[in-house]
Structures are given as C-alpha cells and as structure tokens.
Coordinates of C-alpha atoms in Angstrom, one line a residue:
X267 CA 0.0 0.0 0.0
X268 CA 1.3 3.5 -0.8
X269 CA 4.2 2.0 -2.6
X270 CA 5.5 -0.2 0.3
X271 CA 5.0 -3.6 1.8
X272 CA 3.8 -3.9 5.3
X273 CA 2.1 -6.2 7.8
X274 CA -1.4 -6.5 9.2
X275 CA -2.4 -6.3 12.8
X276 CA -4.5 -9.2 14.1
X277 CA -7.2 -6.9 15.7
X278 CA -10.5 -8.0 14.2
X279 CA -8.9 -10.4 11.8
X280 CA -10.9 -13.7 11.6
X281 CA -11.4 -16.7 9.4
X282 CA -13.7 -14.8 7.0
X283 CA -10.9 -12.3 6.4
X284 CA -8.4 -15.2 5.9
X285 CA -10.7 -16.6 3.2
X286 CA -10.6 -13.3 1.3
X287 CA -6.8 -13.3 1.5
X288 CA -6.5 -16.8 0.1
X289 CA -9.1 -16.3 -2.6
X290 CA -7.4 -13.1 -3.7
X291 CA -4.1 -15.0 -4.1
X292 CA -5.8 -17.8 -6.1
X293 CA -5.1 -20.3 -3.3
X294 CA -7.4 -22.9 -1.6
X295 CA -9.7 -20.8 0.6
X296 CA -13.0 -22.6 1.6
X297 CA -11.5 -23.8 4.9
X298 CA -8.9 -21.0 5.4
X299 CA -8.1 -19.9 8.9
X300 CA -6.4 -17.0 10.6
X301 CA -3.0 -17.8 12.1
X302 CA -2.1 -15.7 15.2
X303 CA 1.2 -17.4 15.9
X304 CA 3.3 -16.2 12.9
X305 CA 6.5 -14.4 13.7
X306 CA 6.3 -10.6 13.3
X307 CA 8.5 -8.5 10.9
X308 CA 10.1 -5.6 12.7
X309 CA 11.5 -4.3 9.4
X310 CA 8.1 -3.4 8.0
X311 CA 5.5 -0.9 8.9
X312 CA 2.1 -2.0 10.1
X313 CA -0.3 -0.8 7.4
X314 CA -3.7 -2.3 8.4
X315 CA -5.5 -2.6 11.6
X316 CA -9.1 -3.7 12.5
X317 CA -9.2 -5.4 9.1
X318 CA -12.7 -7.1 8.9
X319 CA -14.3 -8.8 5.9
X320 CA -17.6 -10.6 5.5
X321 CA -15.8 -13.3 3.5
X322 CA -17.5 -12.6 0.2
X323 CA -15.1 -9.8 -1.0
X324 CA -12.8 -10.4 -3.9
X325 CA -10.0 -8.3 -2.5
X326 CA -8.9 -6.9 0.9
X327 CA -9.3 -3.5 -0.6
X328 CA -13.1 -4.0 -0.3
X329 CA -13.0 -4.8 3.4
X330 CA -13.1 -2.4 6.3
X331 CA -9.8 -1.4 7.9
X332 CA -8.0 1.4 9.6
X333 CA -4.6 2.8 8.6
X334 CA -4.1 3.9 12.2
X335 CA -3.0 1.4 14.8
X336 CA -1.7 0.8 18.3
X337 CA -0.2 -2.6 17.5
X338 CA 3.2 -4.1 17.9
X339 CA 4.7 -6.7 15.5
X340 CA 3.9 -9.4 18.0
X341 CA 0.3 -8.9 16.7
X342 CA 1.3 -9.4 13.0
X343 CA -1.3 -11.9 11.6
X344 CA -1.0 -14.8 9.1
X345 CA -3.3 -17.1 7.3
X346 CA -3.4 -20.8 6.5
X347 CA -5.0 -21.4 3.0
X348 CA -6.7 -24.7 2.7
X349 CA -9.9 -26.2 1.3
X350 CA -10.7 -25.7 -2.4
X351 CA -9.6 -23.1 -4.8
X352 CA -11.5 -20.0 -5.9
X353 CA -13.5 -20.9 -8.9
X354 CA -17.2 -21.5 -8.4
X355 CA -17.0 -25.0 -9.8
X356 CA -14.7 -26.0 -7.0
X357 CA -17.6 -25.7 -4.6
X358 CA -19.1 -28.7 -6.5
X359 CA -16.8 -31.1 -4.7
X360 CA -17.8 -34.6 -5.8
X361 CA -18.9 -37.1 -3.3
X362 CA -20.0 -40.7 -3.6
X363 CA -21.0 -43.6 -1.4
X364 CA -19.3 -47.0 -2.1
X365 CA -19.7 -50.6 -0.9
X366 CA -23.0 -50.0 0.9
X367 CA -26.0 -52.3 0.9
X368 CA -28.0 -49.7 -0.9
X369 CA -27.5 -46.4 -2.8
X370 CA -28.2 -44.5 0.4
X371 CA -25.3 -45.8 2.5
X372 CA -21.7 -46.7 2.2
X373 CA -18.1 -45.5 2.5
X374 CA -17.7 -41.8 1.8
X375 CA -15.3 -41.0 -1.1
X376 CA -14.5 -37.5 -2.4
X377 CA -13.0 -36.3 -5.6
X378 CA -10.3 -33.7 -5.0
X379 CA -7.2 -32.6 -6.8
X380 CA -8.0 -34.9 -9.8
X381 CA -8.4 -38.1 -7.8
X382 CA -10.9 -40.0 -5.7
X383 CA -10.0 -40.7 -2.0
X384 CA -11.5 -41.6 1.3
X385 CA -12.3 -39.6 4.5
X386 CA -10.9 -40.3 7.9
X387 CA -13.4 -40.6 10.7
X388 CA -11.6 -38.2 13.1
X389 CA -14.1 -35.5 13.9
X390 CA -16.8 -36.9 11.5
X391 CA -20.2 -36.9 13.2
X392 CA -23.9 -37.0 12.3
X393 CA -23.9 -33.3 11.3
X394 CA -21.3 -34.0 8.7
X395 CA -23.2 -37.1 7.6
X396 CA -26.2 -34.9 6.9
X397 CA -24.2 -32.6 4.7
X398 CA -23.0 -35.6 2.7
X399 CA -26.5 -37.0 2.2
X400 CA -28.0 -33.6 1.4
X401 CA -25.2 -32.9 -1.1
X402 CA -26.0 -36.2 -2.8
X403 CA -29.8 -35.4 -2.9
X404 CA -30.5 -38.4 -0.6
X405 CA -32.6 -38.5 2.6
X406 CA -30.6 -36.5 5.2
X407 CA -32.6 -35.2 8.1
X408 CA -31.8 -38.3 10.3
X409 CA -28.5 -39.3 8.6
X410 CA -25.8 -40.9 10.7
X411 CA -22.1 -41.5 10.5
X412 CA -21.1 -45.1 10.0
X413 CA -17.7 -46.1 11.5
X414 CA -17.9 -49.8 10.5
X415 CA -17.6 -49.5 6.7
X416 CA -14.7 -51.4 5.0
X417 CA -11.7 -49.3 4.1
X418 CA -10.3 -48.9 0.6
X419 CA -6.6 -49.5 0.6
X420 CA -6.3 -48.5 -3.1
X421 CA -7.2 -44.9 -2.5
X422 CA -5.4 -42.1 -0.7
X423 CA -7.0 -40.5 2.4
X424 CA -7.9 -37.0 1.3
X425 CA -9.7 -35.5 4.2
X426 CA -9.2 -35.7 8.0
X427 CA -10.8 -33.8 10.9
X428 CA -13.8 -33.1 8.7
X429 CA -16.3 -31.2 10.7
X430 CA -19.6 -29.5 9.5
X431 CA -22.2 -27.7 11.5
X432 CA -24.9 -29.5 9.5
X433 CA -26.2 -26.5 7.6
X434 CA -23.6 -26.4 4.8
X435 CA -24.6 -27.2 1.2
X436 CA -21.3 -28.9 0.4
X437 CA -18.4 -30.6 2.2
X438 CA -16.3 -27.9 0.5
X439 CA -17.7 -25.4 3.0
X440 CA -16.8 -27.5 6.1
X441 CA -13.5 -27.4 8.0
X442 CA -11.1 -30.2 7.2
X443 CA -7.4 -31.0 7.0
X444 CA -5.6 -32.4 4.0
X445 CA -2.9 -33.8 6.4
X446 CA -3.7 -37.0 8.3
X447 CA -2.3 -39.7 10.5
X448 CA -5.1 -42.2 9.7
X449 CA -5.2 -45.7 8.3
X450 CA -7.9 -47.1 6.1
X451 CA -9.4 -48.8 9.1
X452 CA -10.6 -45.3 9.9
X453 CA -12.4 -44.7 6.6
X454 CA -15.8 -43.3 7.4
X455 CA -19.2 -44.0 5.9
X456 CA -22.7 -42.6 6.2
X457 CA -26.3 -43.9 6.3
X458 CA -28.7 -41.5 4.6
X459 CA -32.2 -41.7 6.2
X460 CA -35.0 -39.2 7.0
X461 CA -36.7 -36.7 4.8
X462 CA -35.2 -35.8 1.4
X463 CA -35.0 -33.1 -1.2
X464 CA -34.1 -35.7 -3.8
X465 CA -35.8 -35.0 -7.1
X466 CA -36.5 -31.5 -5.9
X467 CA -34.5 -30.1 -8.9
X468 CA -33.7 -27.0 -6.9
X469 CA -30.9 -25.8 -4.6
X470 CA -29.6 -22.7 -2.8
X471 CA -26.0 -21.9 -3.5
X472 CA -23.5 -19.5 -2.0
X473 CA -25.1 -18.6 1.3
X474 CA -23.8 -19.0 4.8
X475 CA -25.9 -22.1 5.2
X476 CA -28.0 -24.5 3.2
X477 CA -31.0 -22.4 4.1
X478 CA -29.9 -19.3 2.1
X479 CA -28.3 -18.5 -1.2
X480 CA -29.0 -17.9 -4.9
X481 CA -31.7 -20.1 -6.3
X482 CA -30.6 -22.6 -8.9
X483 CA -32.9 -25.1 -10.7
X484 CA -32.0 -28.2 -12.7
X485 CA -33.7 -28.2 -16.2
X486 CA -32.9 -30.8 -18.8
X487 CA -29.7 -31.9 -17.1
X488 CA -28.2 -28.4 -16.5
X489 CA -28.2 -26.1 -13.5
X490 CA -29.2 -22.4 -13.9
X491 CA -30.6 -19.4 -12.2
X492 CA -34.1 -18.0 -11.9
X493 CA -35.1 -14.4 -13.0
X494 CA -36.9 -12.3 -10.4
X495 CA -39.7 -11.2 -12.7
X496 CA -42.9 -12.2 -10.8
X497 CA -41.0 -14.0 -8.1
X498 CA -42.5 -13.4 -4.6
X499 CA -42.1 -14.5 -1.0
X500 CA -44.9 -17.0 -1.8
X501 CA -42.6 -18.6 -4.4
X502 CA -39.7 -18.5 -1.9
X503 CA -41.8 -20.5 0.6
X504 CA -42.5 -23.1 -2.0
X505 CA -38.8 -23.5 -2.6
X506 CA -37.9 -23.7 1.1
X507 CA -40.6 -26.3 1.7
X508 CA -39.4 -28.2 -1.3
X509 CA -35.9 -28.3 0.2
X510 CA -37.1 -29.3 3.7
X511 CA -36.2 -25.8 5.1
X512 CA -38.1 -23.5 7.3
X513 CA -40.8 -21.6 5.4
X514 CA -42.6 -19.2 7.8
X515 CA -40.1 -16.4 7.4
X516 CA -38.9 -17.3 3.9
X517 CA -38.2 -14.3 1.7
X518 CA -37.1 -13.7 -1.9
X519 CA -34.0 -11.4 -2.0
X520 CA -34.0 -9.2 -5.0
X521 CA -31.4 -6.6 -6.1
X522 CA -34.2 -4.0 -6.4
X523 CA -35.3 -4.5 -2.7
X524 CA -32.1 -5.2 -0.9
X525 CA -29.0 -4.8 -3.0
X526 CA -26.4 -5.4 -0.2
X527 CA -28.0 -8.7 0.9
X528 CA -28.4 -9.7 -2.7
X529 CA -24.8 -9.2 -3.6
X530 CA -23.7 -11.2 -0.5
X531 CA -25.8 -14.1 -1.6
X532 CA -25.7 -14.3 -5.4
X533 CA -21.9 -14.5 -6.2
X534 CA -20.7 -15.0 -9.7
X535 CA -23.4 -16.5 -12.0
X536 CA -22.0 -15.4 -15.3
X537 CA -21.3 -19.0 -16.4
X538 CA -24.9 -20.2 -15.7
X539 CA -27.9 -20.0 -18.0
X540 CA -31.2 -18.3 -16.8
X541 CA -33.7 -21.2 -16.9
X542 CA -36.9 -19.7 -15.4
X543 CA -38.7 -16.4 -15.7
X544 CA -42.1 -15.0 -14.7
X545 CA -42.4 -17.6 -11.9
X546 CA -45.8 -17.4 -10.2
X547 CA -46.8 -19.7 -7.3
X548 CA -50.1 -19.9 -5.3
X549 CA -48.3 -21.4 -2.3
X550 CA -49.9 -24.8 -2.5
X551 CA -47.4 -26.3 -4.9
X552 CA -45.2 -29.2 -3.8
X553 CA -42.2 -28.0 -5.8
X554 CA -41.3 -24.9 -7.9
X555 CA -41.8 -26.9 -11.1
X556 CA -45.6 -27.0 -10.4
X557 CA -45.7 -23.1 -10.4
X558 CA -46.4 -21.2 -13.5
X559 CA -43.2 -20.0 -15.3
X560 CA -41.6 -19.4 -18.7
X561 CA -38.5 -21.1 -20.0
X562 CA -37.6 -18.1 -22.2
X563 CA -36.2 -15.0 -20.6
X564 CA -35.1 -11.5 -21.4
X565 CA -33.4 -11.1 -18.0
X566 CA -29.8 -10.4 -17.1
X567 CA -28.0 -12.0 -14.1
X568 CA -28.6 -8.8 -12.1
X569 CA -32.2 -10.1 -11.9
X570 CA -31.2 -13.5 -10.5
X571 CA -33.2 -14.5 -7.4
X572 CA -31.7 -15.3 -4.0
X573 CA -33.7 -16.8 -1.1
X574 CA -33.4 -16.9 2.7
X575 CA -35.5 -19.6 4.3
X576 CA -34.9 -18.4 7.9
X577 CA -35.6 -15.1 9.6
X578 CA -31.9 -14.5 10.1
X579 CA -29.7 -13.0 7.4
X580 CA -26.6 -11.1 6.7
X581 CA -27.0 -7.5 7.8
X582 CA -27.2 -4.8 5.2
X583 CA -24.0 -2.9 5.5
X584 CA -24.4 0.9 5.5
X585 CA -20.9 2.4 5.6
X586 CA -20.4 6.1 6.6
X587 CA -17.1 7.6 5.5
X588 CA -16.1 10.8 7.3
X589 CA -19.4 12.5 7.3
X590 CA -20.5 11.5 3.8
X591 CA -24.2 11.4 3.6
X592 CA -26.1 8.1 3.2
X593 CA -29.4 7.4 1.6
X594 CA -31.1 7.6 5.0
X595 CA -30.2 11.3 5.6
X596 CA -27.7 10.5 8.2
X597 CA -24.5 12.5 8.8
X598 CA -21.7 11.5 11.1
X599 CA -22.2 12.7 14.6
X600 CA -22.8 11.1 18.0
X601 CA -26.4 10.4 17.2
X602 CA -25.8 8.8 13.8
X603 CA -26.7 5.3 15.0
X604 CA -30.3 6.5 15.7
X605 CA -30.6 8.7 12.7
X606 CA -29.3 6.0 10.3
X607 CA -31.5 3.1 11.5
X608 CA -34.7 4.8 12.8
X609 CA -36.2 5.3 9.3
X610 CA -35.4 1.7 8.3
X611 CA -35.9 -0.7 11.2
X612 CA -36.0 -0.9 15.0
X613 CA -33.7 -3.9 15.0
X614 CA -30.4 -2.2 15.1
X615 CA -26.9 -3.8 15.1
X616 CA -24.3 -1.1 15.8
X617 CA -20.6 -1.6 15.4
X618 CA -18.6 0.7 17.6
X619 CA -15.9 1.4 15.1
X620 CA -15.6 4.9 13.6
X621 CA -17.0 4.5 10.2
X622 CA -19.2 1.4 10.0
X623 CA -22.8 1.1 11.0
X624 CA -24.9 -2.1 10.3
X625 CA -28.7 -2.3 10.1
X626 CA -30.5 -5.5 9.4
X627 CA -33.4 -4.6 7.1
X628 CA -36.0 -7.4 7.0
X629 CA -37.2 -7.8 3.4
X630 CA -41.0 -7.4 3.1
X631 CA -42.1 -8.6 -0.3
X632 CA -45.4 -10.2 -1.2
X633 CA -46.7 -9.6 -4.7

C-alpha cells in the first residue's frame, strides 16, 4: 500500500478475512483460517488494523480497515490457506457412497485434486453425515455417520478432521485438514435416512448455510438461475418447503429491494444460464416446477433470485465515510446510529468502530 510492503495487525482479523486473502491469491480458501502465531516482521510498517471482511469480498481493498493502529509486531497476523480453490466450480466437490447395501449408504469417497479418495473418521459426526447426504440429494434429516464400513486401501485418504455444522450445502464449506495420521481402518461412511430433497431439482448456493443463497434449478440436465420477474415471497416459501427448510419467514431477496444482501448471496453466476422467468406460485405447490413459469427469458443476471429460508440473514452494510451522507439522511455525529436506522428498522446492530454502521433490514415482499 502506498508503494510499500507492510504487515497487518490481528485486531478484528478472523477466518472470514483469511478466506478473502487466500481467494485473492488464487489459493485454496474454503476452509482457510487466521494464524495468530506467525513471527512478526520488525523491518516493515504495520499498514492495516481492524481489518474485517464478510468473507464474500474479492479483495482486501473492499473490506473495512484502519490505517491507524496501536499494535506491535507481536500482533502481526498470518493465514493458512486450505480447502478448495477460488472458482465457483470448486464448490461442487464430488462425493459418492461406495460398498453399501443400498444407494443410500456406504463409505464416503470424495474427488479432490483430480483423484478419488477416502475420508478419515476423526471429527466426523452425524452433522457431517447430513451434509454428505443432502449434497447427494439423498434423505438426510436423520442421517448418521457409519464407523464400521470397510476401508479402501487402493485410494489415498484426502480428508481428515472433517467437521460440519450440518447446515452447509457442500463438504467444501466445512472445516477439514488435508494432512492426516489415519489408516484405512478409519475410513468413514454414512447412512442416509430421513426426509429428502431428492428429485427437488432446486438448490440454494453461495449462502452462509444450506438455508440461504442464490436459487438454482435443474432443467434438462443443467443447473441455472431464476429471474426475479414475478418472483414473490410465496414462491420463496414453495422452494424452502421443497428443500425441507423453514418456510414461515422465507423471503425472496432481489437486487431492487435489498442490494447489499443480494450481492452477498448471489456471487458469480456469469457462467450459468437463466432457466426460469415469470415464476408465479399460489403457495400450495409441492415444488417450484408446479408453479407457472416461462422457460424463455429476457433477463440479465442482475435479476437472479436469492432466497433466505430463515428469519436470520446477513446485515445490510451501511458504511459512513467521514461525514459522507447516506441514503437515509444520516451524517456523522454522536447520534448517527439512531438517525441511520430509525427510518429503516427498529432492529439495530451497531458496530462501535468509527465508520461502520450495520442495520438488518428485514425484506418485506409479497406480490
């Protein structure tokens, strides 16, 4: 920055910020972590403090930070880049179940780095099993880990310490290590049971959990996006019910209504076709495919639909820079928090840093 190299203080630096660093460098990033144990560099200036990213930014330059600091080089921060690389196709980590008594159970094998391999059972639990089954389109709500499957000595062990919260849409979004000290007697399997979204031909991609993200549908063997023309919260509830997700607070997120939330959920869709337009649902349909829609579209990807199936979502970021006016008529002073949010919502999240204020704006769209 400013023509010189420098270090970054660890204040506010977390795993979301580590993922931005790794993705910006073109390195594996989906399971990147901050490293607070790196040696400092006394020969360089500290150029960034309070660096904080949401995790969706393409560059650190798009994250909040301060050029002023009160840090020492003992607080220089590092990152460990691991997981999958930065292209959207990498999130489609391939998974299969092998040597089971049915298609819904067996040893877990993953395709990474151009090869199939097994997964060690260290840290692997039922939450992780649910992610595997849901990713495969199999029954998943009561899925369990199976520690008794036969190992496969012919494959490498590609994942260890694999741990998911249970809400992820892909194993690529879970924490894991590529290093291991396992033998194939520790190869893990799953049993996929419960309710299923199999055959649903819809998915939510790119959100913080499987319950949010851009809407994609499978039509004639290819995945694509859905245009927002005619798309309402009623249609969003149909999709969420179809996927076995909560429906009561389901909302469609459109760029015209909530651009900040939309950008955080949609991601890069430039390589996907738009497969549905003018979607109209009554709310009684079992799946989106039973709603009215057109297969032809005159939309751009700025009209892609995102959905949140829960009543929680990423806050809309309203950034105030040194007194610059925002759309809500707020100017920087001691009362800016109240002025900024009062006209939008009573549910205020206020970050005590100098130039950032966050308000969660619940979308309200029924048409």
